[in-house]
CSV table of C-alpha atoms in Angstrom, one decimal:
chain,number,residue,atom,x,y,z
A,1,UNK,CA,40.2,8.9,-26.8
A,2,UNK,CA,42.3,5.4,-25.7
A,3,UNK,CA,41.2,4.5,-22.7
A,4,UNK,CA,43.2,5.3,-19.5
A,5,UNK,CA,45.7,2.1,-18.1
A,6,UNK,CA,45.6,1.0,-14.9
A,7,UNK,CA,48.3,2.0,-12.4
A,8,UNK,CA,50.8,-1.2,-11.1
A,9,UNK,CA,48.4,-1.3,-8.1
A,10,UNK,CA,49.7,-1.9,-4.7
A,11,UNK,CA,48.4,-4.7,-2.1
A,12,UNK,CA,45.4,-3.6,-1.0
A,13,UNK,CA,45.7,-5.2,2.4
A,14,UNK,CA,48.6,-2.5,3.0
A,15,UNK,CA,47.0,0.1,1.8
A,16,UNK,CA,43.6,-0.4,4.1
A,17,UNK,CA,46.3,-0.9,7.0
A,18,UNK,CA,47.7,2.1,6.0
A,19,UNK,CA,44.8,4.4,5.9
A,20,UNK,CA,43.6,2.7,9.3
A,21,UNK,CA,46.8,2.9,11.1
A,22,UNK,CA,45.8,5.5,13.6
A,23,UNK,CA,49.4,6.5,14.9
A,24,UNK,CA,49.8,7.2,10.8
A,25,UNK,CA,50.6,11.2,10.4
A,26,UNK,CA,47.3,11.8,8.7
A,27,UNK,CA,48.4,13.0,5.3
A,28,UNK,CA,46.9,11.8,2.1
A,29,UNK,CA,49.7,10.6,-0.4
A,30,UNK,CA,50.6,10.9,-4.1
A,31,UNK,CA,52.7,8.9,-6.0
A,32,UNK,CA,55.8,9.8,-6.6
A,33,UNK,CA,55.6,13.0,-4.1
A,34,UNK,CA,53.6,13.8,-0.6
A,35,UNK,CA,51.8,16.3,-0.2
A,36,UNK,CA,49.8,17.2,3.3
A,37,UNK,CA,46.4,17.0,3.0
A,38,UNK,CA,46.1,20.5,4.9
A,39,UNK,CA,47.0,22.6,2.8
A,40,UNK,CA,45.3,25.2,1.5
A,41,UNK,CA,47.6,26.5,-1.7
A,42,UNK,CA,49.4,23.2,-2.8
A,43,UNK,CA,50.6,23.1,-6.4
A,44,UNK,CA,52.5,20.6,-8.3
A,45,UNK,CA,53.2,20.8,-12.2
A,46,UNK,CA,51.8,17.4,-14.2
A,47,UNK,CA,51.8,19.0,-17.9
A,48,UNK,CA,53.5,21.9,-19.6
A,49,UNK,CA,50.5,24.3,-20.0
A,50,UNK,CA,47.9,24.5,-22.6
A,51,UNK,CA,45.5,27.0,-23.5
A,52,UNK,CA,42.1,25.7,-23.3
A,53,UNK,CA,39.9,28.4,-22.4
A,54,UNK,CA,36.6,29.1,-23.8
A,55,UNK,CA,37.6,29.7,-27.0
A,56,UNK,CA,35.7,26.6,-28.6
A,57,UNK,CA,32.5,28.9,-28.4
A,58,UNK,CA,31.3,28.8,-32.1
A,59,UNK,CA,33.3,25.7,-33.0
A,60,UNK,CA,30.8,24.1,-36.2
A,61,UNK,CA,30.4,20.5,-37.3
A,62,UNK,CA,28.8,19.7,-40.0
A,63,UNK,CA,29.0,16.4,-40.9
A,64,UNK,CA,26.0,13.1,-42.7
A,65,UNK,CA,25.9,10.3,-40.2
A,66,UNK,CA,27.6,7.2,-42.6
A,67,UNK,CA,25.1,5.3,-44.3
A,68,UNK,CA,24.4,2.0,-43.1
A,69,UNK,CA,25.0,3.3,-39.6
A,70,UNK,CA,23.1,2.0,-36.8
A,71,UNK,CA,20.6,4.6,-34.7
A,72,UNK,CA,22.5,6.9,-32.4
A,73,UNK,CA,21.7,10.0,-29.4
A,74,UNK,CA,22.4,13.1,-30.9
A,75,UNK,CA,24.2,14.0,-28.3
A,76,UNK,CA,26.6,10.6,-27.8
A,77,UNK,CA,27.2,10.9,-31.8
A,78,UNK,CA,28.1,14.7,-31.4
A,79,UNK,CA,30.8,14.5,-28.8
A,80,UNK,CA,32.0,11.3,-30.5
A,81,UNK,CA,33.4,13.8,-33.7
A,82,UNK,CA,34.2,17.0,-30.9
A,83,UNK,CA,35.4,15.1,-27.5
A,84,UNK,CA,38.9,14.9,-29.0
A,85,UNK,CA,38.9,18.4,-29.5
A,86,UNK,CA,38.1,19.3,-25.9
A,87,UNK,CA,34.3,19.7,-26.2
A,88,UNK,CA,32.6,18.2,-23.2
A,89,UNK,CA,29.3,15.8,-23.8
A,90,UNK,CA,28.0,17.8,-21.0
A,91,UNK,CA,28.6,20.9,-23.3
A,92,UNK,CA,27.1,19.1,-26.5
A,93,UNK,CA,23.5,18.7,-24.7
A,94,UNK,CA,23.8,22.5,-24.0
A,95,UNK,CA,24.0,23.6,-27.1
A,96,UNK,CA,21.3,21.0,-28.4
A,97,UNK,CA,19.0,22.0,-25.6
A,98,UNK,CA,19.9,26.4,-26.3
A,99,UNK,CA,18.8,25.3,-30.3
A,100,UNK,CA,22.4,25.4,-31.8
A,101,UNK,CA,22.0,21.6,-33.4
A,102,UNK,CA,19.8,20.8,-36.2
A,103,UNK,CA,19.2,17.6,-38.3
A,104,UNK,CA,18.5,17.5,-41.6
A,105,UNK,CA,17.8,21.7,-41.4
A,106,UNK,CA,15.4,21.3,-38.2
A,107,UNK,CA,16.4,22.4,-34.8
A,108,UNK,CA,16.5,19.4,-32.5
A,109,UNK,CA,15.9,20.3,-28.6
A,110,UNK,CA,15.8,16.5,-26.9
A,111,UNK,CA,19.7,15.3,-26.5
A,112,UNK,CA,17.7,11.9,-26.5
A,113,UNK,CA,17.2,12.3,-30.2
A,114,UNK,CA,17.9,9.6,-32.4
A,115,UNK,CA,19.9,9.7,-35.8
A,116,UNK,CA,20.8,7.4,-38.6
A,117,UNK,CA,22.4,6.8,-41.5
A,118,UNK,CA,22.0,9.7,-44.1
A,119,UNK,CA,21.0,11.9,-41.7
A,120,UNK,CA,23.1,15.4,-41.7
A,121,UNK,CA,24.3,17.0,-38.2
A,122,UNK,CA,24.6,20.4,-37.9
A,123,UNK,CA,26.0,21.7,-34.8
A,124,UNK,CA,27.2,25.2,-33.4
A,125,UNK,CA,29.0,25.0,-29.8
A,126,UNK,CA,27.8,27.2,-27.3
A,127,UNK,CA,29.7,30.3,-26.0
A,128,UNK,CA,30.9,30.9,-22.8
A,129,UNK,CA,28.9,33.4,-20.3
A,130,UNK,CA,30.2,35.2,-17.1
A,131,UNK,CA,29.7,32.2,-14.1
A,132,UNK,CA,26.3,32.9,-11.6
A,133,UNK,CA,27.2,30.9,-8.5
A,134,UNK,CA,29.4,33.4,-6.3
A,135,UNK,CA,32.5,32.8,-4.8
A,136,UNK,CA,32.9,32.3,-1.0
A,137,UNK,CA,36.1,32.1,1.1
A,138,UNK,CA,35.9,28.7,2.5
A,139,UNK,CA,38.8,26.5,3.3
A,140,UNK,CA,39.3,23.6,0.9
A,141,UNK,CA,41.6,20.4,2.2
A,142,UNK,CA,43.8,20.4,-1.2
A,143,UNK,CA,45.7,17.1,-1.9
A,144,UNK,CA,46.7,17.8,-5.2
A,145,UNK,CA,46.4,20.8,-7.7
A,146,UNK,CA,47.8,21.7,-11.4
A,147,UNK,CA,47.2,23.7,-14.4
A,148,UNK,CA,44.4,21.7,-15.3
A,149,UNK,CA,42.8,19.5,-12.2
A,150,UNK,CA,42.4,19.9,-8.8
A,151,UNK,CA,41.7,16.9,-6.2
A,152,UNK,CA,40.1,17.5,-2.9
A,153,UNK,CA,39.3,16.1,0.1
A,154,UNK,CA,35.8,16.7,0.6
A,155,UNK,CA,34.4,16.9,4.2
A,156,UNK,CA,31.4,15.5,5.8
A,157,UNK,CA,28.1,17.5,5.6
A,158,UNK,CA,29.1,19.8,2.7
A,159,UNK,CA,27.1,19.5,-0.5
A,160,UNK,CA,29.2,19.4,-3.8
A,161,UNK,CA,27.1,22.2,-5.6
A,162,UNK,CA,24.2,24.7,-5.4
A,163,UNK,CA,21.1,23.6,-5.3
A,164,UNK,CA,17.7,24.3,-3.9
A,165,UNK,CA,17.8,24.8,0.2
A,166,UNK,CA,22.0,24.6,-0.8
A,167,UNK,CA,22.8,27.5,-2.6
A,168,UNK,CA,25.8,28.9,0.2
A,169,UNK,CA,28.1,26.4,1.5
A,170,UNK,CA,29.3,24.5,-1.2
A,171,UNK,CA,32.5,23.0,-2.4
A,172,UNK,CA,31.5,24.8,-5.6
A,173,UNK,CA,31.4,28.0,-3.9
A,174,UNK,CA,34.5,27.4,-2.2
A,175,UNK,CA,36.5,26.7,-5.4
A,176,UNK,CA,35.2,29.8,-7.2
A,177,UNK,CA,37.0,31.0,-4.5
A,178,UNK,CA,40.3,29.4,-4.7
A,179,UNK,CA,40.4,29.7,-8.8
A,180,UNK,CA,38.4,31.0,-11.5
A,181,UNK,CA,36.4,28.0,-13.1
A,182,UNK,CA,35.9,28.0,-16.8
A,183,UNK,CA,32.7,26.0,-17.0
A,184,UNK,CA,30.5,25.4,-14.9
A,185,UNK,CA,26.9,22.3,-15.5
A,186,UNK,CA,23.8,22.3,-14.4
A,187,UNK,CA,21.3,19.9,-13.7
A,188,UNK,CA,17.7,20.4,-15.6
A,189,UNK,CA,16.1,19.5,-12.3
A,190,UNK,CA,13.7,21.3,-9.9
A,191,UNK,CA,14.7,18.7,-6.0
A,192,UNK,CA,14.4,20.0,-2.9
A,193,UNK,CA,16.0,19.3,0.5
A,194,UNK,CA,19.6,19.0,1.9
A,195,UNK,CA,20.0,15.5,0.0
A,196,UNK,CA,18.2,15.6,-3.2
A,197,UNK,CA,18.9,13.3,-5.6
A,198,UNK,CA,21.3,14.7,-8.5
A,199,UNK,CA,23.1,12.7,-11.4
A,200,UNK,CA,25.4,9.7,-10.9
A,201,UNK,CA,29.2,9.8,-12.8
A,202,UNK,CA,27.8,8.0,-15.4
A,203,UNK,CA,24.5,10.0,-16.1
A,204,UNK,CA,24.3,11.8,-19.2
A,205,UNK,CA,21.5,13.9,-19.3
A,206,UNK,CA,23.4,16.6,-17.4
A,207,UNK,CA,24.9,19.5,-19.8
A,208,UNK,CA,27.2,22.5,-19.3
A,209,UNK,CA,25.5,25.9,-19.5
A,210,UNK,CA,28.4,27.5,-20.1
A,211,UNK,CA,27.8,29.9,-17.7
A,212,UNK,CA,24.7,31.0,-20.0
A,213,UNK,CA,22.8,34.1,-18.3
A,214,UNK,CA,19.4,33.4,-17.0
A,215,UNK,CA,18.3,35.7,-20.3
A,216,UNK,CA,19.2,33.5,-22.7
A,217,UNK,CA,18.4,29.9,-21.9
A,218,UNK,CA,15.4,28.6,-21.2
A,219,UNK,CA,13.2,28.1,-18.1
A,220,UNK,CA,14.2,24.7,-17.6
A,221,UNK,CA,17.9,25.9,-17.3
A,222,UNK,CA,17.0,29.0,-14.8
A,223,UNK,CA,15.6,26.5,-12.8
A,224,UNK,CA,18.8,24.4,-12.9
A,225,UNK,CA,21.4,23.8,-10.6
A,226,UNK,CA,25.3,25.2,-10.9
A,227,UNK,CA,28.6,23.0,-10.9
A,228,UNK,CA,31.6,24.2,-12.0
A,229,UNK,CA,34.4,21.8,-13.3
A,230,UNK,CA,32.5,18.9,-11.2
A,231,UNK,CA,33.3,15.8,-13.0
A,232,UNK,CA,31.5,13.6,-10.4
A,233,UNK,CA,30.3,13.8,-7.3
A,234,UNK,CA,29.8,12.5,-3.5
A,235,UNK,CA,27.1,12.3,-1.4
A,236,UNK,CA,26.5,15.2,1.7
A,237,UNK,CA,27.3,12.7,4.2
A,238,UNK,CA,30.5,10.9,2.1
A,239,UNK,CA,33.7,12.3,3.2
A,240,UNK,CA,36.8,12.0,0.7
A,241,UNK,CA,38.3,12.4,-2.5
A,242,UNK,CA,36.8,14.1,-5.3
A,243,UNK,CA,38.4,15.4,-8.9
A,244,UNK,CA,37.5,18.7,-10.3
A,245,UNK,CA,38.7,19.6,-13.8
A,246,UNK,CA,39.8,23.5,-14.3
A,247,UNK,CA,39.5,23.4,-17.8
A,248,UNK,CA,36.7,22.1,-20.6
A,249,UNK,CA,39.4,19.4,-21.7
A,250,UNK,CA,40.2,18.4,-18.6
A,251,UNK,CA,36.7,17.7,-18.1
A,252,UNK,CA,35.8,16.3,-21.1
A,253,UNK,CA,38.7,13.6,-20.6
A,254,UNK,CA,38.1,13.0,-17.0
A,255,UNK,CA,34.3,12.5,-18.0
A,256,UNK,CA,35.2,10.3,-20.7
A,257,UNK,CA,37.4,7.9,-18.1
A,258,UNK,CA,34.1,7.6,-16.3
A,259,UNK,CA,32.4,6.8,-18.9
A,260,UNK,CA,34.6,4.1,-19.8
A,261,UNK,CA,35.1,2.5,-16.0
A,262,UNK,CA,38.6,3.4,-16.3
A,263,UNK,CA,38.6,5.6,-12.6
A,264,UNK,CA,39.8,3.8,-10.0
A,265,UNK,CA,37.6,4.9,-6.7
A,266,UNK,CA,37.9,2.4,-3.8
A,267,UNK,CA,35.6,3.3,-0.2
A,268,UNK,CA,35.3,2.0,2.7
A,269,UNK,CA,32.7,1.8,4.9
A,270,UNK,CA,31.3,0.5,8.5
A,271,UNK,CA,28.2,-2.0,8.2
A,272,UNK,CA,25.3,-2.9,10.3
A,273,UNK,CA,25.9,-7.1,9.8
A,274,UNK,CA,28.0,-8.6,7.7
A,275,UNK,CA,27.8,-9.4,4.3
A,276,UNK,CA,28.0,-13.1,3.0
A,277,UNK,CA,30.2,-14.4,1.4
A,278,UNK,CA,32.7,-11.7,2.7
A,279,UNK,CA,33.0,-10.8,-0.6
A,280,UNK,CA,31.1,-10.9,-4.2
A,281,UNK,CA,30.1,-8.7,-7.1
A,282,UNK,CA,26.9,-7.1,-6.9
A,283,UNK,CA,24.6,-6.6,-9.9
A,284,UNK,CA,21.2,-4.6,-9.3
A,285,UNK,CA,19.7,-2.1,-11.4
A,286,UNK,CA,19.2,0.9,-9.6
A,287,UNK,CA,16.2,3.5,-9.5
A,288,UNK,CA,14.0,6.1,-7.7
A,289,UNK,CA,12.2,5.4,-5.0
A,290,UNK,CA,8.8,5.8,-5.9
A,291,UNK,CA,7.4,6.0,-2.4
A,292,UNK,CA,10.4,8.2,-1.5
A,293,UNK,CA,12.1,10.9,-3.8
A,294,UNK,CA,15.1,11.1,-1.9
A,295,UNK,CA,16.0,7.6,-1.8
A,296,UNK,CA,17.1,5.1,-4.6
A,297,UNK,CA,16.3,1.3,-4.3
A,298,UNK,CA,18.2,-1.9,-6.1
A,299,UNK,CA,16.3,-4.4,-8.0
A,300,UNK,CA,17.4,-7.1,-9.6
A,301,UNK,CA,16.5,-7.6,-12.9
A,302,UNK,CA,15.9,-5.0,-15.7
A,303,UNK,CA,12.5,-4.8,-15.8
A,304,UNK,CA,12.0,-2.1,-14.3
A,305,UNK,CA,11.5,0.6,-17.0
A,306,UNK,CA,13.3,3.7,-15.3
A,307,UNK,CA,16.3,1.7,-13.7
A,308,UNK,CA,19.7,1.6,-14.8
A,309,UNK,CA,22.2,-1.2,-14.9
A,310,UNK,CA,24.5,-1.1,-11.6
A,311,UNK,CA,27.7,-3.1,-10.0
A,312,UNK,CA,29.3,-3.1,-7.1
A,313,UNK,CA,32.4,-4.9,-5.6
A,314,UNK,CA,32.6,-5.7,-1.8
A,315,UNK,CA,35.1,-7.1,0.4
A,316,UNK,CA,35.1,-7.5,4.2
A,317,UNK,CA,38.2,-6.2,5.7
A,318,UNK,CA,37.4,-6.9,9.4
A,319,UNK,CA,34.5,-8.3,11.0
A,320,UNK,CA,33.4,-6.8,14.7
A,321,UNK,CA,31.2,-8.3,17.6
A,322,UNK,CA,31.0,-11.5,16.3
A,323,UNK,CA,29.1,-10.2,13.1
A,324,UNK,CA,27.5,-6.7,14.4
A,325,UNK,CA,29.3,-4.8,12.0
A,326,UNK,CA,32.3,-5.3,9.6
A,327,UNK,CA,34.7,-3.1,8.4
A,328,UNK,CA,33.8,-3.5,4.2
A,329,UNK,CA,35.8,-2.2,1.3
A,330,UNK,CA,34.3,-1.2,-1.8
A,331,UNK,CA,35.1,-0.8,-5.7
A,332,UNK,CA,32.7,0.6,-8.6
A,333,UNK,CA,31.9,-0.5,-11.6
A,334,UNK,CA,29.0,2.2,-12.1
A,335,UNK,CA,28.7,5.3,-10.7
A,336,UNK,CA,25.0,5.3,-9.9
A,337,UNK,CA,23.3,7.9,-7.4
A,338,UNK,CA,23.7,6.4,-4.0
A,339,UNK,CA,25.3,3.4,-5.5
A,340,UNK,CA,27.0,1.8,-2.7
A,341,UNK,CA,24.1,2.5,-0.1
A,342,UNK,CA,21.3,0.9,-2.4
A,343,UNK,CA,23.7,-1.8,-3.0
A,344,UNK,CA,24.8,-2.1,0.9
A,345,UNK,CA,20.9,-2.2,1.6
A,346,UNK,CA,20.0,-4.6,-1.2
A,347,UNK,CA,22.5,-7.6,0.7
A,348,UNK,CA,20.9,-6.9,3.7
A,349,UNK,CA,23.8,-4.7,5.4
A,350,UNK,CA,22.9,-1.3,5.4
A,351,UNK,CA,25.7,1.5,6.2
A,352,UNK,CA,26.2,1.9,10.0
A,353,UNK,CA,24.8,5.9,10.5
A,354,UNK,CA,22.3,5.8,6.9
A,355,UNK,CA,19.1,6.3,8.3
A,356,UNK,CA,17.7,6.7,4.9
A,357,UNK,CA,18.6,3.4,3.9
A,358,UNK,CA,17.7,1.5,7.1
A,359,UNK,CA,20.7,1.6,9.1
A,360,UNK,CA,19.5,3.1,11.7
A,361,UNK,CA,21.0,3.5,15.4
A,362,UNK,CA,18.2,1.3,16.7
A,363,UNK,CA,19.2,-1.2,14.7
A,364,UNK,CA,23.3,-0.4,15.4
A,365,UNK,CA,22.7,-1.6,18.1
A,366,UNK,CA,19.9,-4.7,18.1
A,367,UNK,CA,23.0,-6.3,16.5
A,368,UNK,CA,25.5,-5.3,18.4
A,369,UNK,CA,24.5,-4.8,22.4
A,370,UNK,CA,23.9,-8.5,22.0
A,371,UNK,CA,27.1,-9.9,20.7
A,372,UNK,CA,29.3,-7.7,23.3
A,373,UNK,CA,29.6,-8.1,26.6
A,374,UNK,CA,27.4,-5.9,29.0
A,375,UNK,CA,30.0,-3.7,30.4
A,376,UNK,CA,30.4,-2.3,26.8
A,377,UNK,CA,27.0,-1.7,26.4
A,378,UNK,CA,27.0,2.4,27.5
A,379,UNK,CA,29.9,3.4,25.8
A,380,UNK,CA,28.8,2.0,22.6
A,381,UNK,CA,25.1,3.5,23.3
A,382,UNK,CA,26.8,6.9,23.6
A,383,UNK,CA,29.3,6.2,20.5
A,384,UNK,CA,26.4,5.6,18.5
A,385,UNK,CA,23.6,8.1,19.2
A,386,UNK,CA,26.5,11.0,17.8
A,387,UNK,CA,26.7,9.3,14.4
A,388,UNK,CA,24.7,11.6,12.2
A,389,UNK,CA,25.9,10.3,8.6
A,390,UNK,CA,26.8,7.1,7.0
A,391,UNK,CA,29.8,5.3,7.7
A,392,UNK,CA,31.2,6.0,3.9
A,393,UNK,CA,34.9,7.3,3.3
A,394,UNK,CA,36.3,8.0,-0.3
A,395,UNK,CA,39.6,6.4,0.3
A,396,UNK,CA,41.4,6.6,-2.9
A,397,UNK,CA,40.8,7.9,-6.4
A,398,UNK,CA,43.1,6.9,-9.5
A,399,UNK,CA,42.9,8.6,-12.7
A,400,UNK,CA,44.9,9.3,-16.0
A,401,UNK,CA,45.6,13.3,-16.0
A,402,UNK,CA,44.4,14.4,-18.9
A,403,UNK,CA,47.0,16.5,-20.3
A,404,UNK,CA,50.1,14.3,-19.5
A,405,UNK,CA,48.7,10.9,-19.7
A,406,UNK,CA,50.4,10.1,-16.6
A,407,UNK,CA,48.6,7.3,-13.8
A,408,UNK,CA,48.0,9.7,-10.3
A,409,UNK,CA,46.6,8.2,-7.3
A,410,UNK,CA,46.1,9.5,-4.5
A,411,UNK,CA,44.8,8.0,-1.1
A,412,UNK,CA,43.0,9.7,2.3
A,413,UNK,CA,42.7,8.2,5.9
A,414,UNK,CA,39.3,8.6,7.0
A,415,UNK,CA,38.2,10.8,9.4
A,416,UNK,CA,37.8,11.4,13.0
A,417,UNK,CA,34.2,10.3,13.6
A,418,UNK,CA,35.1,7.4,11.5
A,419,UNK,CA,37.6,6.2,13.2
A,420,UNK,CA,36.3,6.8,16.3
A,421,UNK,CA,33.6,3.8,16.0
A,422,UNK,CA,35.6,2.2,14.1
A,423,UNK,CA,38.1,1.9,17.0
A,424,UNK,CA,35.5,1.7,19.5
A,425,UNK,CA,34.2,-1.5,17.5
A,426,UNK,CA,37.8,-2.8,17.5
A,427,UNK,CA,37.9,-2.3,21.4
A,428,UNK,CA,34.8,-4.5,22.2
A,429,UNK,CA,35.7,-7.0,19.7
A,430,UNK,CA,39.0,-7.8,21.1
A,431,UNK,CA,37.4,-7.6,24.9
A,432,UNK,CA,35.2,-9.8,24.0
């Protein structure tokens, strides 16, 4: 697939004035049309229809790696012949991992395994089962919906998809509710807690089940976790915008655009300190926490054996209390787990509200109380103490619509409680 173009993009200073301006009707905007970011049953038509159900089930390849060719996943070299046909990646590890791929006659079950030249693929594509996650009426903040992709506003506090200790609640359950999913993928992991630590957008060991029943996959997969159409994903406390594809293409091109950088995602967020320079690339690897599971950590280098290559772009939109904080916007490179706050933590400015990642109210305001005069001091105590996530908004998401080929982009405000310290750091800035 060609890679997705960039959309003429506008000045960024407008748009950041623009999503800040608090007298601004809050609605989130798509180019060429508007559409409120309230409603519950929008629709707008992007592509004349096309069938793309689950009738690739049973698709075959069969097919010698070239001679001469250089070593390859089974998986990657898979979805390289079948991702033009609509076949997800995520769907190619399922059917490895549920025994439907041999090489050279034997059954492979690791999507990590390698191939070469002479080797010959087998592959069948897995069918499609009746979905497991259930459906529950919860409202969904629709900015945008078609045929084929659907782009919501996620809110604060809600995880994306079922998991362990989240398996009610979701956005997943919610848009079960608002339209039958085709596919659904699942996460070969056993994490527990409200903020365990799933894939990035540019992981690859996740795979579709398929909406396999429990009797016929393995363990691994009952134990897994369910996400239908999710192409990628935002944290519990991340409010914003987040694309869900309604059909295998969809999500095999959408996943392919993330593979390939070609997503535009920009967020902002509210920092304890201020970066310096007020603005530079970031380049640290990123892994688990080995002394906490539910945390990532950035190191520089590539030594480390388990971390993966991460980069970040920053840029200080607003500094407040003569360096307490800073209004900072941010673009990906990567999609890592927890990217940004690993990244924001790694420079020494750790996301106003992210107690996992050190910024912490106590230290709020040990940089703030001090740089702001007294008579401030009690609001901002009380301001803080309520924040109960990190200060991270999706802002605005930019994609090529897989059926069409048209550029969409679409842009929120952020939030109340974000806007609220946000103004509130305005106020003692200019007072002081």
């Amino acid at each position: 697939m060609a890679a997705a173009t960039a959309a003429p993009p506008p000045a960024i200073a407008a748009t950041f004035s623009a999503l800040l301006r608090r007298q601004a009707a809050r609605t989130c905007r798509f180019r060429p049309f508007y559409a409120r970011c309230v409603a519950s049953n929008a629709r707008a038509e992007a592509a004349e229809p096309e069938s793309r159900g689950g009738g690739l089930g049973g698709t075959r390849l069969e097919e010698a790696v070239p001679a001469g060719e250089g070593l390859s996943r089974i998986d990657a070299w898979i979805s390289a012949r079948l991702g033009g046909g609509g076949v997800s990646r995520a769907r190619v590890q399922a059917s490895i991992r549920a025994g439907l791929v041999a090489v050279n006659g034997r059954p492979v079950s690791k999507v990590s395994h390698m191939v070469k030249g002479g080797d010959l693929v087998s592959c069948t594509v897995s069918e499609l089962q009746p979905l497991r996650a259930e459906a529950e009426d919860i409202p969904l903040d629709i900015v945008y919906e078609d045929d084929h992709v659907l782009v919501v506003n996620k809110p604060a506090h809600m995880v994306v998809h079922p998991a362990p200790g989240n398996a009610n609640g979701t956005l997943v359950n919610a848009i079960l509710h608002h339209c039958r999913i085709s596919t659904f993928t699942c996460l070969a992991r056993n994490s527990t807690g409200d903020d365990y630590l799933d894939s990035s957008d540019d992981d690859v060991d996740v795979f579709d089940v398929d909406q396999f029943t429990t009797e016929v996959v393995s363990s691994e997969v009952r134990d897994a976790l369910g996400r239908p159409g999710i192409v990628h994903r935002l944290d519990k406390g991340t409010r914003g915008l987040l694309v869900v594809a309604k059909d295998e293409h969809s999500h095999a091109q959408l996943a392919e655009q993330f593979k390939l950088h070609t997503i535009r995602r920009v967020y902002i967020s509210l920092t304890c300190g201020v970066p310096h320079p007020n603005s530079g690339r970031i380049e640290a690897s990123i892994a688990r926490d080995p002394n906490n599971r539910i945390r990532m950590v950035a190191i520089a280098g590539s030594g480390h054996r388990y971390a993966r290559n991460a980069a970040s772009r920053y840029k200080v939109r607003e500094v407040f209390a003569g360096g307490g904080s800073a209004l900072v916007e941010w673009r990906l490179e990567t999609g890592r787990t927890h990217q940004i706050r690993a990244h924001a933590k790694y420079i020494g400015i750790p996301l106003l509200g992210d107690e996992t990642y050190g910024g912490t109210k106590s230290m709020a305001l040990s940089l703030l109380r001090p740089r702001t005069p007294s008579k401030y001091h009690s609001a901002l105590s009380d301001l803080i103490s309520k924040v109960d996530r990190p200060c991270l908004h999706a802002a605005l998401l930019g994609f090529k619509h897989p059926h069409s080929g048209k550029i969409l982009e679409f842009s929120c405000p952020p939030p109340d409680d974000f806007t609220e310290v946000l103004d509130e750091l305005q106020r003692v800035t200019s007072g002081d």
